[in-house]
PDB file of C-alpha atoms in Angstrom:
ATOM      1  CA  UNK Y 408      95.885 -44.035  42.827  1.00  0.00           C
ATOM      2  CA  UNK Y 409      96.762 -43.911  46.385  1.00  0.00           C
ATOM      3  CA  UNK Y 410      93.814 -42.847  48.605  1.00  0.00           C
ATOM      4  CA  UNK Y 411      93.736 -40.705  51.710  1.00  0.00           C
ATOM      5  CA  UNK Y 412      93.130 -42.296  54.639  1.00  0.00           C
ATOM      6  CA  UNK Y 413      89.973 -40.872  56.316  1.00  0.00           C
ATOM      7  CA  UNK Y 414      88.689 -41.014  59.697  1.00  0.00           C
ATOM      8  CA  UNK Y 415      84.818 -40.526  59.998  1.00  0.00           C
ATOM      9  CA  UNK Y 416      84.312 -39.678  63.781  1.00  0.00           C
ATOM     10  CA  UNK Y 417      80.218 -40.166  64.555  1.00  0.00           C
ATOM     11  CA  UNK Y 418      78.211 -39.702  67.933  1.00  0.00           C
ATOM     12  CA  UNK Y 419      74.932 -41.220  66.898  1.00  0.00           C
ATOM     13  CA  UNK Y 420      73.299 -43.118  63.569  1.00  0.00           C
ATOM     14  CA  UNK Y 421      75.917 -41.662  61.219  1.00  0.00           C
ATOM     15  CA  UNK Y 422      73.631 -40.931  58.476  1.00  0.00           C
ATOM     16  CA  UNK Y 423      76.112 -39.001  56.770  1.00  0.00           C
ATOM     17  CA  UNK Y 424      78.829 -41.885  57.899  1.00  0.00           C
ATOM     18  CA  UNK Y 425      76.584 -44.093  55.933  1.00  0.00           C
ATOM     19  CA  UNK Y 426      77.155 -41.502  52.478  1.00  0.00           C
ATOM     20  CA  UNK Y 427      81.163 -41.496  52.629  1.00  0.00           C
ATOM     21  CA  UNK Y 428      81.244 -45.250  52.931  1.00  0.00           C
ATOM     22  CA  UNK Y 429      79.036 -45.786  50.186  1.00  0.00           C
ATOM     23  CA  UNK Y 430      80.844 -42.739  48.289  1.00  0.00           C
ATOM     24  CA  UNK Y 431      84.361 -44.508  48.909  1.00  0.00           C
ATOM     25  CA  UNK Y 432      83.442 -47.954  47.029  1.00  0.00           C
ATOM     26  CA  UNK Y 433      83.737 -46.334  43.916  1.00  0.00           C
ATOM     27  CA  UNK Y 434      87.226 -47.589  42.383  1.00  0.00           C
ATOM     28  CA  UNK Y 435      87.798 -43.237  41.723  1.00  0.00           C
ATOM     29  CA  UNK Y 436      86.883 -41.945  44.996  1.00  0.00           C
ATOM     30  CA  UNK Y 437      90.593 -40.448  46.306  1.00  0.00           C
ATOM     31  CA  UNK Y 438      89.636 -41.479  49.729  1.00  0.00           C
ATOM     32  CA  UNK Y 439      89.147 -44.574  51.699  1.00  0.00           C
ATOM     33  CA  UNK Y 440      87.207 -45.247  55.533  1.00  0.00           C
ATOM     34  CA  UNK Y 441      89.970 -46.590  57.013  1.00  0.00           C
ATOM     35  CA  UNK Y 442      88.002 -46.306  60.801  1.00  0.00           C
ATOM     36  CA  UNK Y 443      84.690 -45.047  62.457  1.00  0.00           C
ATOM     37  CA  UNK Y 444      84.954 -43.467  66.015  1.00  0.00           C
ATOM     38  CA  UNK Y 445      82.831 -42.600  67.867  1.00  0.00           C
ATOM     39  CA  UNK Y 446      82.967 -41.131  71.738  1.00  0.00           C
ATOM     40  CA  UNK Y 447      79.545 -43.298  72.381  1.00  0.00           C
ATOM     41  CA  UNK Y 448      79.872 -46.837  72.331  1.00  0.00           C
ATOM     42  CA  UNK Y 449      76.003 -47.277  72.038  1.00  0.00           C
ATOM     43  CA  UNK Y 450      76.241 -44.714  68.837  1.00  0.00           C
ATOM     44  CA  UNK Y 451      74.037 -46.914  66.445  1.00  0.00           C
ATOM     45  CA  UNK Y 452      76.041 -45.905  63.146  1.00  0.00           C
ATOM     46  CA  UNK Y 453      79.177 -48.035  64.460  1.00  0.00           C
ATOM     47  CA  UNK Y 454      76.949 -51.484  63.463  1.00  0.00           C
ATOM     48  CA  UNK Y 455      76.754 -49.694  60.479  1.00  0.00           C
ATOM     49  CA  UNK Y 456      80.318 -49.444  59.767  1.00  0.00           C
ATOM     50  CA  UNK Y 457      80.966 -52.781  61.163  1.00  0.00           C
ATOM     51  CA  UNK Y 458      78.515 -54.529  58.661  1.00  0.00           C
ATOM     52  CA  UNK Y 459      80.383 -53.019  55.823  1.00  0.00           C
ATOM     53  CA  UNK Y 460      83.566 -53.639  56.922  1.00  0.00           C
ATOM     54  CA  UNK Y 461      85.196 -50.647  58.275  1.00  0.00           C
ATOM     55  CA  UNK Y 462      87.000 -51.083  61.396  1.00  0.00           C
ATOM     56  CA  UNK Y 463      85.528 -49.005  64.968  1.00  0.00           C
ATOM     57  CA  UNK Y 464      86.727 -47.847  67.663  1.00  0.00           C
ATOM     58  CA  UNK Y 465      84.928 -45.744  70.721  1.00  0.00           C
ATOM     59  CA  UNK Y 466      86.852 -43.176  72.802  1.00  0.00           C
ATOM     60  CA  UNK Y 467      84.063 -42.634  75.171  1.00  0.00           C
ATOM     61  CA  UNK Y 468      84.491 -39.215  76.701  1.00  0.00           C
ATOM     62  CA  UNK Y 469      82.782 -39.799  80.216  1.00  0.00           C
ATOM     63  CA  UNK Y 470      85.723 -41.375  81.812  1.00  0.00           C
ATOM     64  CA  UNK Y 471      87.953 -37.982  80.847  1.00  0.00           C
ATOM     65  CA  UNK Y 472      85.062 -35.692  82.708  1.00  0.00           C
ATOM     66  CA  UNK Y 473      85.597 -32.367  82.255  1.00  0.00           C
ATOM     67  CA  UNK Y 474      89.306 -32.716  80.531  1.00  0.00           C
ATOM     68  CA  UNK Y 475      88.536 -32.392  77.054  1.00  0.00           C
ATOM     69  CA  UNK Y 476      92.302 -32.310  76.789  1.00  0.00           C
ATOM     70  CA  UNK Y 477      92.669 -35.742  77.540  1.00  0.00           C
ATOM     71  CA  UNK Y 478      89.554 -37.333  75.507  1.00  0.00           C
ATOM     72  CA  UNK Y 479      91.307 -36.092  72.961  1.00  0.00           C
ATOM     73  CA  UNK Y 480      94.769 -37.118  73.157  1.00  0.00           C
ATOM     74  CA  UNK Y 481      93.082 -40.559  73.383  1.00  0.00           C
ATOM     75  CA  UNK Y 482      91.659 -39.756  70.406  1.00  0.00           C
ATOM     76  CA  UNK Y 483      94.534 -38.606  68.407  1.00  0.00           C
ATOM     77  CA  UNK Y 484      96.292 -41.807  69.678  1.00  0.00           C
ATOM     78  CA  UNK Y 485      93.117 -44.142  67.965  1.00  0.00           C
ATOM     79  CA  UNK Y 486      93.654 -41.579  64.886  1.00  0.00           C
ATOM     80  CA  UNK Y 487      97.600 -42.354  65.065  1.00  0.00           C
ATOM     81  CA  UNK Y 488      97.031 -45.655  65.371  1.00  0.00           C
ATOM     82  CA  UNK Y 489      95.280 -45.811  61.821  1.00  0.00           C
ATOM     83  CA  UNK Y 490      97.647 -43.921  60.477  1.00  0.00           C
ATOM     84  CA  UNK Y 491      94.396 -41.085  59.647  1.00  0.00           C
ATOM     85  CA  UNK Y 492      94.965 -38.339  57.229  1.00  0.00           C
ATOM     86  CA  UNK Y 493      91.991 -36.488  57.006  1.00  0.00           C
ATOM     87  CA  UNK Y 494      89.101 -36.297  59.778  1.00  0.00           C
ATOM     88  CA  UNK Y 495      85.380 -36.016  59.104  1.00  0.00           C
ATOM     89  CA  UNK Y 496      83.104 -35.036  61.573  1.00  0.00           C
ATOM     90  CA  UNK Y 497      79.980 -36.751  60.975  1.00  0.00           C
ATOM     91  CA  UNK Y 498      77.501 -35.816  63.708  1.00  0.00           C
ATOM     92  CA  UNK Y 499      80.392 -35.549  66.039  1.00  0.00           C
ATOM     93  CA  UNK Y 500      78.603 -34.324  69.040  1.00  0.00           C
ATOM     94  CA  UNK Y 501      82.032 -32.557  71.274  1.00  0.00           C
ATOM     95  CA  UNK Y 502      83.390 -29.417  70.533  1.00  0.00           C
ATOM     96  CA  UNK Y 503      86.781 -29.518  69.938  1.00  0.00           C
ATOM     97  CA  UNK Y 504      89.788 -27.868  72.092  1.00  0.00           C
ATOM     98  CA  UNK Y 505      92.426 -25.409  69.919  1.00  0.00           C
ATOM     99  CA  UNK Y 506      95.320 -28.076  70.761  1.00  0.00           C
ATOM    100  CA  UNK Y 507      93.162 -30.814  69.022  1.00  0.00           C
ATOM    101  CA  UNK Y 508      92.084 -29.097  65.781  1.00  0.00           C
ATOM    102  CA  UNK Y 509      95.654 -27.091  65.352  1.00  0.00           C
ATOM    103  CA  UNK Y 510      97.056 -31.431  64.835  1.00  0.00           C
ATOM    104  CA  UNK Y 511      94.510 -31.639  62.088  1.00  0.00           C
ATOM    105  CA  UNK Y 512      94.283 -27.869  60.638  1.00  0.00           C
ATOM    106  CA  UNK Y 513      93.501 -28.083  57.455  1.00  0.00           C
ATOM    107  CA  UNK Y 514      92.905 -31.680  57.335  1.00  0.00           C
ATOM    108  CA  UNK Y 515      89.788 -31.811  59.493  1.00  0.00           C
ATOM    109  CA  UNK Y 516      86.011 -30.848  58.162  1.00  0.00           C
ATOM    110  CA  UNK Y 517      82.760 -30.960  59.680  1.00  0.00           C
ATOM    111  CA  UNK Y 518      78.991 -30.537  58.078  1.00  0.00           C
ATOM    112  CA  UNK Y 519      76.648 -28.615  59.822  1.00  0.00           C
ATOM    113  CA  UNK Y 520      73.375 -28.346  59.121  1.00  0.00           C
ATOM    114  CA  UNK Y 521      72.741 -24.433  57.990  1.00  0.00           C
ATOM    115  CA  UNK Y 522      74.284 -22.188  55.403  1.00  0.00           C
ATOM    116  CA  UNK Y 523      76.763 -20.580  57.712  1.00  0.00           C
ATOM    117  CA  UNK Y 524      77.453 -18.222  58.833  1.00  0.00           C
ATOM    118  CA  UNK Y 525      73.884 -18.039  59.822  1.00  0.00           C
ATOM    119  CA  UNK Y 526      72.366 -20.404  62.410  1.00  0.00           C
ATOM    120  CA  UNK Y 527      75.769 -21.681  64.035  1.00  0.00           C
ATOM    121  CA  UNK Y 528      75.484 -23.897  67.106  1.00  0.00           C
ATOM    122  CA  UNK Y 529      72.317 -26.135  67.538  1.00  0.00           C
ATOM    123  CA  UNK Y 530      68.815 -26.310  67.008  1.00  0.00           C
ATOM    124  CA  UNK Y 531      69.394 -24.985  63.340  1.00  0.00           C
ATOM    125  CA  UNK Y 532      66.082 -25.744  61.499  1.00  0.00           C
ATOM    126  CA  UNK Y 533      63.850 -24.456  64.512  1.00  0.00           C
ATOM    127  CA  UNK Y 534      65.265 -21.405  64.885  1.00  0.00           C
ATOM    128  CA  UNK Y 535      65.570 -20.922  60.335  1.00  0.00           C
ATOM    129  CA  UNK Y 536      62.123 -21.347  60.636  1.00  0.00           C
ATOM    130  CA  UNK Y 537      61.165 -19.210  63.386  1.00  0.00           C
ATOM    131  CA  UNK Y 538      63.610 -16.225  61.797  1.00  0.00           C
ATOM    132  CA  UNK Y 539      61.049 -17.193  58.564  1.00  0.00           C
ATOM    133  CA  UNK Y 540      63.784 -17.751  56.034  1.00  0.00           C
ATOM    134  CA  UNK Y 541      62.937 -18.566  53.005  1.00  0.00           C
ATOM    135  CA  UNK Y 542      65.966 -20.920  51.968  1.00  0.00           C
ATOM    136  CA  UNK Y 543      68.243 -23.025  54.686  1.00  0.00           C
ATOM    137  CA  UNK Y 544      70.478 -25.639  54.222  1.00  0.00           C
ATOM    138  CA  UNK Y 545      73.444 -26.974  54.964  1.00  0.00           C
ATOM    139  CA  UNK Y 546      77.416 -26.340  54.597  1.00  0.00           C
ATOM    140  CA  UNK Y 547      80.619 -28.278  54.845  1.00  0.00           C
ATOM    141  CA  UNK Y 548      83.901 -26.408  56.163  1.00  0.00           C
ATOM    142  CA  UNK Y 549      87.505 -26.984  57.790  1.00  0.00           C
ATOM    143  CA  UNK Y 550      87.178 -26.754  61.243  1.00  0.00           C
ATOM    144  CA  UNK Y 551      89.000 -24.287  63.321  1.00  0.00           C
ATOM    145  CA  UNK Y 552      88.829 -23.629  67.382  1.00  0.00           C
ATOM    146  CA  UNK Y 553      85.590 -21.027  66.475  1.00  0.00           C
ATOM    147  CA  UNK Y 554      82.054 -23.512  66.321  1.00  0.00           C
ATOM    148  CA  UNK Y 555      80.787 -23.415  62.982  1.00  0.00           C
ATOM    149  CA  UNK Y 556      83.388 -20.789  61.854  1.00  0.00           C
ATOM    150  CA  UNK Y 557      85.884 -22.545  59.409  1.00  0.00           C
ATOM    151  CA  UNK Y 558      86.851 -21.798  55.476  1.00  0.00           C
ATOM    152  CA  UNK Y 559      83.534 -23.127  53.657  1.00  0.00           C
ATOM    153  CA  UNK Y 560      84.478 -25.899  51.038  1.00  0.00           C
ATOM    154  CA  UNK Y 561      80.712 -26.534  49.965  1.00  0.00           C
ATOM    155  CA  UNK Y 562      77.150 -25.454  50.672  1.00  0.00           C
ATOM    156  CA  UNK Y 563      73.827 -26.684  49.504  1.00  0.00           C
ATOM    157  CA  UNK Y 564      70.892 -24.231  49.566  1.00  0.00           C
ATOM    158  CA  UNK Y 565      67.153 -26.549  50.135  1.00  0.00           C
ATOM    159  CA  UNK Y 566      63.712 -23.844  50.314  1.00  0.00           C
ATOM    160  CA  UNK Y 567      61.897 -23.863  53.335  1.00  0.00           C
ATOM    161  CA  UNK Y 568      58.032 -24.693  52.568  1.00  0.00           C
ATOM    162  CA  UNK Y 569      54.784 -23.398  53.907  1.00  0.00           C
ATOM    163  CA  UNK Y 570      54.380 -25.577  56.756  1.00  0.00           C
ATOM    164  CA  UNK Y 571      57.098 -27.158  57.181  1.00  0.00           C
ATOM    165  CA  UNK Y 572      58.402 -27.859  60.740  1.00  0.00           C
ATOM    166  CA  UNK Y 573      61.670 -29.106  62.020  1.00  0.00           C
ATOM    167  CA  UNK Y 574      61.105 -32.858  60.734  1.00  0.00           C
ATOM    168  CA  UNK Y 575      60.328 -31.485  57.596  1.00  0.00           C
ATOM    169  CA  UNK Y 576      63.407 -29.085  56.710  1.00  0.00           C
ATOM    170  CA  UNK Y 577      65.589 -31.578  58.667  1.00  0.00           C
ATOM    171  CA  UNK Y 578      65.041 -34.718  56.120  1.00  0.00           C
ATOM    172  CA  UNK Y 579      64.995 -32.357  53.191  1.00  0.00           C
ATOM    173  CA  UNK Y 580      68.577 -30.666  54.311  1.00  0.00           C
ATOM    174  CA  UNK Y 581      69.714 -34.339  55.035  1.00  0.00           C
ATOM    175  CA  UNK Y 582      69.132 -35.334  51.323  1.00  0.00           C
ATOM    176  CA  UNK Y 583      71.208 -32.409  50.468  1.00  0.00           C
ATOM    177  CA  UNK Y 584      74.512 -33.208  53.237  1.00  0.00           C
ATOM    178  CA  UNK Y 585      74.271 -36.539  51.577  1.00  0.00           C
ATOM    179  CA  UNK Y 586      74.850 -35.133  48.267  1.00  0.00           C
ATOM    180  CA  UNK Y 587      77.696 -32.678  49.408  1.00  0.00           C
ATOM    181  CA  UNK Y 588      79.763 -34.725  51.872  1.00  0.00           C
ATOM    182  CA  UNK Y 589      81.245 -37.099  49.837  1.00  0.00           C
ATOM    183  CA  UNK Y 590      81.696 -34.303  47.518  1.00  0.00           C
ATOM    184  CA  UNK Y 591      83.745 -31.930  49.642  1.00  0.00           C
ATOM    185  CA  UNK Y 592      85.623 -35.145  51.476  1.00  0.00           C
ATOM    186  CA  UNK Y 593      86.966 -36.106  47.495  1.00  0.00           C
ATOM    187  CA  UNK Y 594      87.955 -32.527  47.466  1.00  0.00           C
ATOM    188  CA  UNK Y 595      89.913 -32.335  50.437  1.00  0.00           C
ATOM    189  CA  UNK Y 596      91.649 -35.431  49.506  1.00  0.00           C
ATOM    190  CA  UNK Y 597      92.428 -34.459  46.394  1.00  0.00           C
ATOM    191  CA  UNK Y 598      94.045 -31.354  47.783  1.00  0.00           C
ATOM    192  CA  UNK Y 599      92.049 -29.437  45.803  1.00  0.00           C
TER     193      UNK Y 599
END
């Protein structure tokens, strides 16, 4: 079987990083890690990567300024350079220009921690609890030039409890993305 070469770009611990590697040592899995960027070179989910044996690279954005443009040209050239298929944001903290997602449309996906399309942007699980929902979540889509506005591949619904507070419905949506991920990155490279 010949896997899909997968790019898991990270900004922080890489939690969910942490998921698709472990995911992609099954001899089945249709995809493989072939590198881990991130755009901060103290992001803490690169030793991570390291220790198992995927190869890193940081694009650090604060040289480029304001020219988002340019950060990511130097990140499609890292991408190009490991001959990436498929991109998975992974707590991927930079919001994306049209000219870079239209090189990856339909190849790129992101997980965001809500069932969208409610709760888009950030602080998700503060503001699902103070709208007092009764279930949150989180979903998995392709990522087009509108935030948090992509074709949904996968969504996992988690209740919110009687006093629970951000900490709270953040680990319990986390177990869930963990679940899903590698779920939805095995369907994308499957074509399915």
């Amino acid at each position: 079987m010949a896997r899909k070469r997968a790019a898991v770009l990270i900004s922080g611990r890489g939690s969910n990083m942490v998921a698709l590697i472990e995911a992609a040592t099954a001899a089945d899995y249709p995809a493989e890690i072939a590198v881990v960027v991130s755009n901060d070179p103290q992001a803490k989910g690169l030793d991570f990567a390291k220790s198992a044996g995927i190869p890193t690279a940081v694009v650090d954005h604060k040289p480029f300024g304001k020219n988002r443009e340019a950060f990511e040209r130097a990140l499609q050239s890292e991408l190009e350079k490991h001959r990436i298929e498929i991109v998975v944001l992974a707590g991927f903290m930079r919001i994306l220009t049209a000219w870079f997602v239209s090189q990856w449309d339909g190849r790129m996906i992101n997980i965001h921690p809500s069932l969208l399309p409610s709760f888009p942007g950030l602080h998700t699980h503060r503001r699902a609890i103070e709208e007092g929902v009764k279930v949150h979540g989180s979903t998995v889509h392709f990522v087009t030039p509108a935030l948090d506005h992509g074709p949904i591949v996968i969504q996992a619904a988690v209740p919110v409890l009687p006093g629970d507070d951000e900490d709270s419905l953040a680990a319990r949506v986390l177990r869930a993305e963990h679940r899903i991920y590698p779920q939805a990155v095995r369907w994308v490279a499957e074509d399915r």
